[in-house]
Amino acid sequence: MNSLPIFAGVDATGAIRFVGDVPRGAECGCRCVACGSALVAKRGDVRTWHFAHEANQERPDCFAGAVNLLRRIAIERLQQHEFPALPIYRSTVTTPAPLPQLQETVTWAVGEGKVEMWEPRLPQHAPVGILRLSSGTAVRLYVEVDTASTASLRPSPPDEGILLVNVPLPPDGEALKDLSSAVQHIDTAATLQWIRLPDANAKIAEVTEQVKERAKRLQYEREQTARPLQSAAMQPFSPGTLPASAEEVDQSPWAAWRKPRSAFVYYGLQDGSAWVMFTHGDGRHVMAPWPNPEDGWDEALPARLGEPDLQLGVYVLKDQTQAMLYLGRMRPKVRTASNWAELVAIRSSA
Ligand SMILES: [Zn+2]
């Protein structure tokens, strides 16, 4: 798997000892953390310093044991220092075949996060703690060394995020010869990576619909261009005007001013009411109570999220992201629709 030697073991007190931190030979009384065998510190001039098994019965999982010690040190670094700044979440949205392949990257600024709890026990490939984001979302924290696959990092509740701190293994044993080198390696080489962030789900769904709509239009335009002249002459087509088959007829109550072909994001709440988020023709994000505005709908949201426009019958959002987070906390059913017919179908299946 790699050419790294066994770089660490534990001494009689259970403390982690690196080969460069102990005297040459067996004096430190170190043992292999995987098989329990006595270790001998080899600190020669030719080969990288390493621990040898006294009776030479080293097994493949002995190296994994040393790697797990490195993981423990990485976790201790996180526990003892201020948690690093959280990376921006990124997700790439791609159109499904047979649509023309378009893609777009969705980014989400995560904001602050605080460690709420560290797990008292640290089994391998299990979360080591919980981060609480300023949005209120809980994030399971994983620390893994040289992880090739994130497939095993799938804890239960889908409304929780997953953040992975990945510590790569260095190319040679030099960076792991003693504790201070190992710590320096962790501090410089570890990366934080989002595996899942539910806060971004509604935005991802919305962008997915937008990209799909763009791809559908592109496909339609390609088909028009590819059509033989003869039939084109029979069906006059002027660029910019799509015939009714491609240009959906907007029968929504907001048809007069909704941005054409903008996506609807439907938030069905537990009490049976629902909000629909979409875009005004002038680019503002709005949110409408739907299908039936209940009395007092214009007082349902905190003022920091937006202002009700009584004439349009919608909230004009100040900050779409904050509004998504606010609604997301009510554990709604979130769906997206690219046109009115799809939106009606979502409602009737609710
Ligand atoms: Zn061993």
XYZ file of C-alpha atoms and ligand atoms in Angstrom:
351
model
C 0.000 0.000 0.000
C 2.911 2.330 0.673
C 6.534 2.253 1.762
C 6.064 3.819 5.160
C 7.503 1.908 8.116
C 5.887 1.463 11.513
C 6.552 4.902 12.911
C 4.843 4.785 16.313
C 3.812 2.505 19.131
C 2.653 2.846 22.725
C 4.778 2.610 25.834
C 3.955 0.900 29.120
C 1.857 3.893 30.243
C -0.194 3.821 27.012
C 1.416 7.035 25.726
C 2.026 7.322 21.976
C 5.764 7.224 21.174
C 7.352 7.966 17.812
C 10.564 6.221 16.832
C 12.569 9.473 16.853
C 11.438 10.308 20.390
C 12.751 7.167 22.074
C 16.279 5.808 22.579
C 17.630 3.336 20.084
C 16.711 -0.297 20.817
C 14.042 -1.695 23.109
C 14.676 0.637 26.053
C 11.357 2.521 25.844
C 9.371 -0.685 26.326
C 7.191 0.233 23.351
C 4.666 -2.195 21.946
C 2.857 -2.516 18.653
C -0.626 -1.133 19.179
C -2.115 -3.713 16.811
C -0.506 -7.012 17.845
C 1.026 -6.140 21.220
C 4.477 -7.322 20.222
C 7.572 -5.597 21.690
C 9.080 -2.983 19.354
C 12.720 -2.131 18.756
C 13.618 1.401 17.659
C 15.871 1.201 14.590
C 17.637 4.504 14.123
C 20.345 3.813 11.598
C 21.932 5.989 8.923
C 20.640 4.203 5.867
C 17.000 3.281 6.246
C 14.286 5.596 7.534
C 14.013 5.355 11.294
C 11.403 2.791 12.180
C 10.139 0.355 14.770
C 10.845 -3.308 14.093
C 8.956 -6.118 15.739
C 11.339 -7.807 18.121
C 10.519 -11.271 16.835
C 9.862 -10.097 13.255
C 6.263 -11.203 13.192
C 4.898 -7.976 11.734
C 1.475 -8.228 10.126
C -0.299 -5.913 7.673
C -2.594 -4.555 10.399
C 0.418 -3.539 12.488
C 0.960 -0.595 10.135
C -2.758 0.227 10.366
C -2.290 0.351 14.136
C 0.421 3.003 13.787
C -1.826 4.938 11.390
C -4.572 4.882 14.001
C -2.161 6.455 16.499
C -1.637 9.285 14.014
C -5.408 9.673 13.839
C -5.579 9.931 17.627
C -3.024 12.733 17.585
C -4.981 14.546 14.859
C -8.152 14.307 16.970
C -6.290 15.620 20.027
C -5.031 18.577 17.968
C -8.633 19.428 17.087
C -9.802 19.010 20.674
C -7.085 21.216 22.121
C -7.163 24.068 19.618
C -9.767 26.355 18.147
C -11.588 24.485 15.409
C -10.370 25.545 11.927
C -12.548 27.784 9.741
C -15.192 25.800 7.899
C -14.723 25.490 4.149
C -17.332 26.696 1.681
C -19.628 23.867 0.615
C -19.510 23.074 -3.101
C -21.626 20.701 -5.090
C -21.703 20.220 -8.845
C -25.069 19.834 -10.485
C -25.151 17.977 -13.814
C -28.089 17.439 -16.147
C -29.203 13.828 -16.546
C -29.031 12.113 -19.954
C -30.484 12.334 -22.562
C -30.480 16.121 -22.028
C -27.421 18.012 -23.282
C -24.797 17.860 -20.577
C -24.644 21.102 -18.657
C -23.246 21.613 -15.220
C -23.110 24.244 -12.586
C -21.400 24.482 -9.240
C -23.527 25.359 -6.251
C -21.651 27.055 -3.437
C -22.857 27.631 0.088
C -21.101 29.771 2.669
C -21.503 27.755 5.831
C -20.778 30.387 8.464
C -19.696 29.576 11.985
C -19.572 26.184 13.611
C -18.868 25.176 17.205
C -17.939 21.764 18.520
C -20.826 20.726 20.703
C -19.587 17.327 21.807
C -16.573 15.037 21.458
C -17.207 11.315 21.505
C -15.641 9.738 24.610
C -14.590 6.672 22.613
C -13.004 6.827 19.181
C -13.567 3.629 17.203
C -12.244 3.648 13.642
C -14.448 5.036 10.866
C -16.924 6.440 13.383
C -17.755 10.095 14.042
C -15.530 11.739 16.646
C -17.825 14.620 17.565
C -20.655 16.934 16.647
C -20.359 20.458 15.283
C -23.297 22.828 15.604
C -23.562 25.365 12.781
C -24.949 28.854 13.365
C -27.915 27.735 11.233
C -28.726 25.178 13.951
C -27.770 22.185 11.810
C -25.822 19.387 13.500
C -22.755 18.095 11.654
C -21.092 14.739 12.364
C -17.357 15.173 12.433
C -15.057 12.461 11.089
C -11.276 12.360 11.296
C -9.640 9.834 8.983
C -6.073 9.195 7.894
C -5.462 8.764 4.181
C -9.045 7.844 3.491
C -9.611 6.741 -0.069
C -13.320 6.300 0.194
C -15.992 8.333 1.924
C -18.585 5.628 1.317
C -18.403 4.388 4.888
C -19.155 7.832 6.300
C -22.922 7.674 6.200
C -24.523 8.118 9.569
C -28.249 7.935 9.988
C -30.263 11.156 10.123
C -30.432 12.862 6.709
C -30.907 16.282 8.316
C -27.384 16.113 9.732
C -24.285 17.237 7.883
C -21.027 15.320 7.557
C -17.630 16.996 7.691
C -14.457 15.015 7.119
C -11.030 16.017 8.361
C -8.682 14.000 6.181
C -5.022 13.607 7.113
C -3.039 12.265 4.146
C -0.033 10.018 4.749
C 3.252 11.712 3.835
C 5.287 10.320 0.904
C 8.052 9.075 3.216
C 8.715 8.354 6.875
C 10.665 11.562 7.496
C 7.496 13.524 8.326
C 6.514 10.890 10.903
C 9.850 10.291 12.581
C 8.920 12.114 15.787
C 5.908 13.725 17.416
C 6.704 17.307 16.444
C 7.183 16.366 12.768
C 3.929 14.425 12.859
C 2.066 17.357 14.393
C 3.520 19.685 11.789
C 2.428 17.273 9.069
C -1.122 17.158 10.467
C -1.336 20.940 10.765
C -0.135 21.588 7.234
C -1.543 18.673 5.264
C -4.962 17.970 6.810
C -7.951 19.112 4.789
C -11.560 19.753 5.725
C -14.088 18.399 3.294
C -17.872 18.546 3.265
C -19.463 15.180 2.569
C -23.015 16.332 3.160
C -24.666 19.621 4.106
C -28.476 19.617 4.304
C -28.545 23.443 4.583
C -27.688 23.576 0.885
C -30.300 21.043 -0.282
C -32.981 23.524 -1.334
C -30.449 25.656 -3.204
C -29.091 22.552 -4.946
C -32.629 21.513 -5.913
C -33.347 24.968 -7.266
C -30.149 25.133 -9.304
C -30.787 21.600 -10.599
C -34.129 22.729 -11.998
C -32.570 25.833 -13.557
C -29.848 23.816 -15.245
C -32.390 21.278 -16.485
C -34.494 24.076 -17.964
C -31.455 25.536 -19.730
C -30.605 22.109 -21.109
C -34.163 21.590 -22.347
C -34.086 24.908 -24.186
C -30.697 24.104 -25.654
C -31.973 20.725 -26.832
C -35.024 22.360 -28.368
C -32.936 24.955 -30.179
C -30.611 22.246 -31.484
C -33.568 20.289 -32.797
C -34.862 23.384 -34.558
C -31.491 24.023 -36.184
C -31.182 20.413 -37.266
C -34.641 20.353 -38.849
C -34.611 20.222 -42.684
C -35.263 23.537 -44.449
C -38.415 22.244 -46.023
C -40.240 21.614 -42.789
C -38.795 24.740 -41.244
C -40.476 26.680 -44.031
C -43.734 25.026 -43.183
C -43.392 25.921 -39.524
C -41.989 29.422 -39.344
C -39.759 29.854 -36.361
C -38.306 33.108 -35.248
C -35.502 33.019 -32.723
C -36.542 34.058 -29.253
C -40.144 32.988 -29.681
C -40.721 29.447 -28.676
C -43.916 27.787 -29.795
C -46.361 26.733 -27.120
C -45.099 23.154 -27.066
C -41.764 24.234 -25.636
C -42.796 27.435 -23.914
C -45.011 26.292 -21.098
C -48.086 28.372 -20.550
C -47.779 29.863 -17.092
C -51.142 29.447 -15.419
C -49.830 30.349 -11.995
C -51.421 33.223 -10.078
C -48.098 35.047 -10.476
C -47.832 34.597 -14.271
C -48.021 38.333 -14.976
C -44.728 39.092 -13.302
C -42.921 35.831 -12.482
C -39.564 35.466 -14.199
C -40.261 33.157 -17.144
C -39.017 29.598 -16.664
C -37.653 30.294 -13.199
C -37.917 27.339 -10.837
C -40.450 26.970 -8.046
C -39.248 25.655 -4.706
C -42.117 24.209 -2.705
C -41.967 24.047 1.111
C -44.816 21.951 2.476
C -45.034 22.480 6.236
C -46.211 20.006 8.853
C -49.439 21.942 9.517
C -50.565 21.540 5.892
C -49.696 25.083 4.817
C -47.036 25.700 2.200
C -44.739 28.358 0.777
C -43.506 28.610 -2.777
C -40.253 30.396 -3.498
C -39.515 31.737 -6.971
C -38.077 34.730 -8.798
C -39.735 37.978 -9.803
C -39.204 39.213 -13.368
C -37.027 41.972 -11.896
C -34.733 39.392 -10.260
C -35.988 39.664 -6.681
C -36.571 36.420 -4.812
C -40.091 36.106 -3.501
C -42.080 33.615 -1.491
C -45.827 33.119 -1.705
C -48.230 31.386 0.665
C -49.872 28.761 -1.522
C -52.410 27.590 -2.461
C -54.504 29.561 0.042
C -53.055 32.575 1.788
C -54.246 32.239 5.349
C -55.186 35.238 7.461
C -52.083 36.820 8.846
C -49.753 35.278 6.232
C -48.040 38.646 5.995
C -47.000 38.336 9.653
C -45.801 34.745 9.454
C -42.134 35.542 8.878
C -39.674 37.570 10.918
C -39.012 40.985 9.365
C -35.314 40.234 8.936
C -36.181 37.700 6.227
C -38.320 39.932 4.041
C -41.210 42.325 3.618
C -44.718 41.302 2.613
C -45.924 42.876 -0.618
C -49.702 42.845 -0.193
C -50.367 43.750 -3.789
C -48.359 40.845 -5.182
C -49.435 38.573 -2.327
C -45.873 37.464 -1.597
C -42.964 38.101 0.702
C -40.116 39.913 -1.029
C -37.068 38.226 0.483
C -34.136 40.245 1.745
C -31.902 37.229 1.925
C -32.975 34.075 0.130
C -30.400 31.956 1.931
C -31.655 32.997 5.365
C -35.242 32.353 4.309
C -34.297 28.848 3.113
C -32.601 28.135 6.423
C -35.567 29.488 8.368
C -38.019 27.266 6.533
C -35.603 24.348 6.586
C -35.726 24.317 10.379
C -39.465 23.521 10.225
C -38.554 20.201 8.584
C -40.728 20.835 5.549
C -41.225 18.664 2.520
C -39.038 20.430 -0.041
C -39.664 19.881 -3.734
C -38.822 21.799 -6.858
C -40.884 22.305 -9.965
C -39.866 23.801 -13.263
C -43.376 24.806 -14.240
C -46.894 25.318 -12.950
C -48.154 21.857 -13.870
C -45.359 20.231 -11.858
C -46.090 22.476 -8.897
C -49.769 21.547 -8.920
C -48.789 17.882 -9.095
C -46.594 18.262 -6.010
C -49.451 19.812 -4.083
C -51.919 17.125 -5.034
C -49.498 14.398 -3.975
C -48.890 16.071 -0.599
Zn 2.427 -5.598 15.322
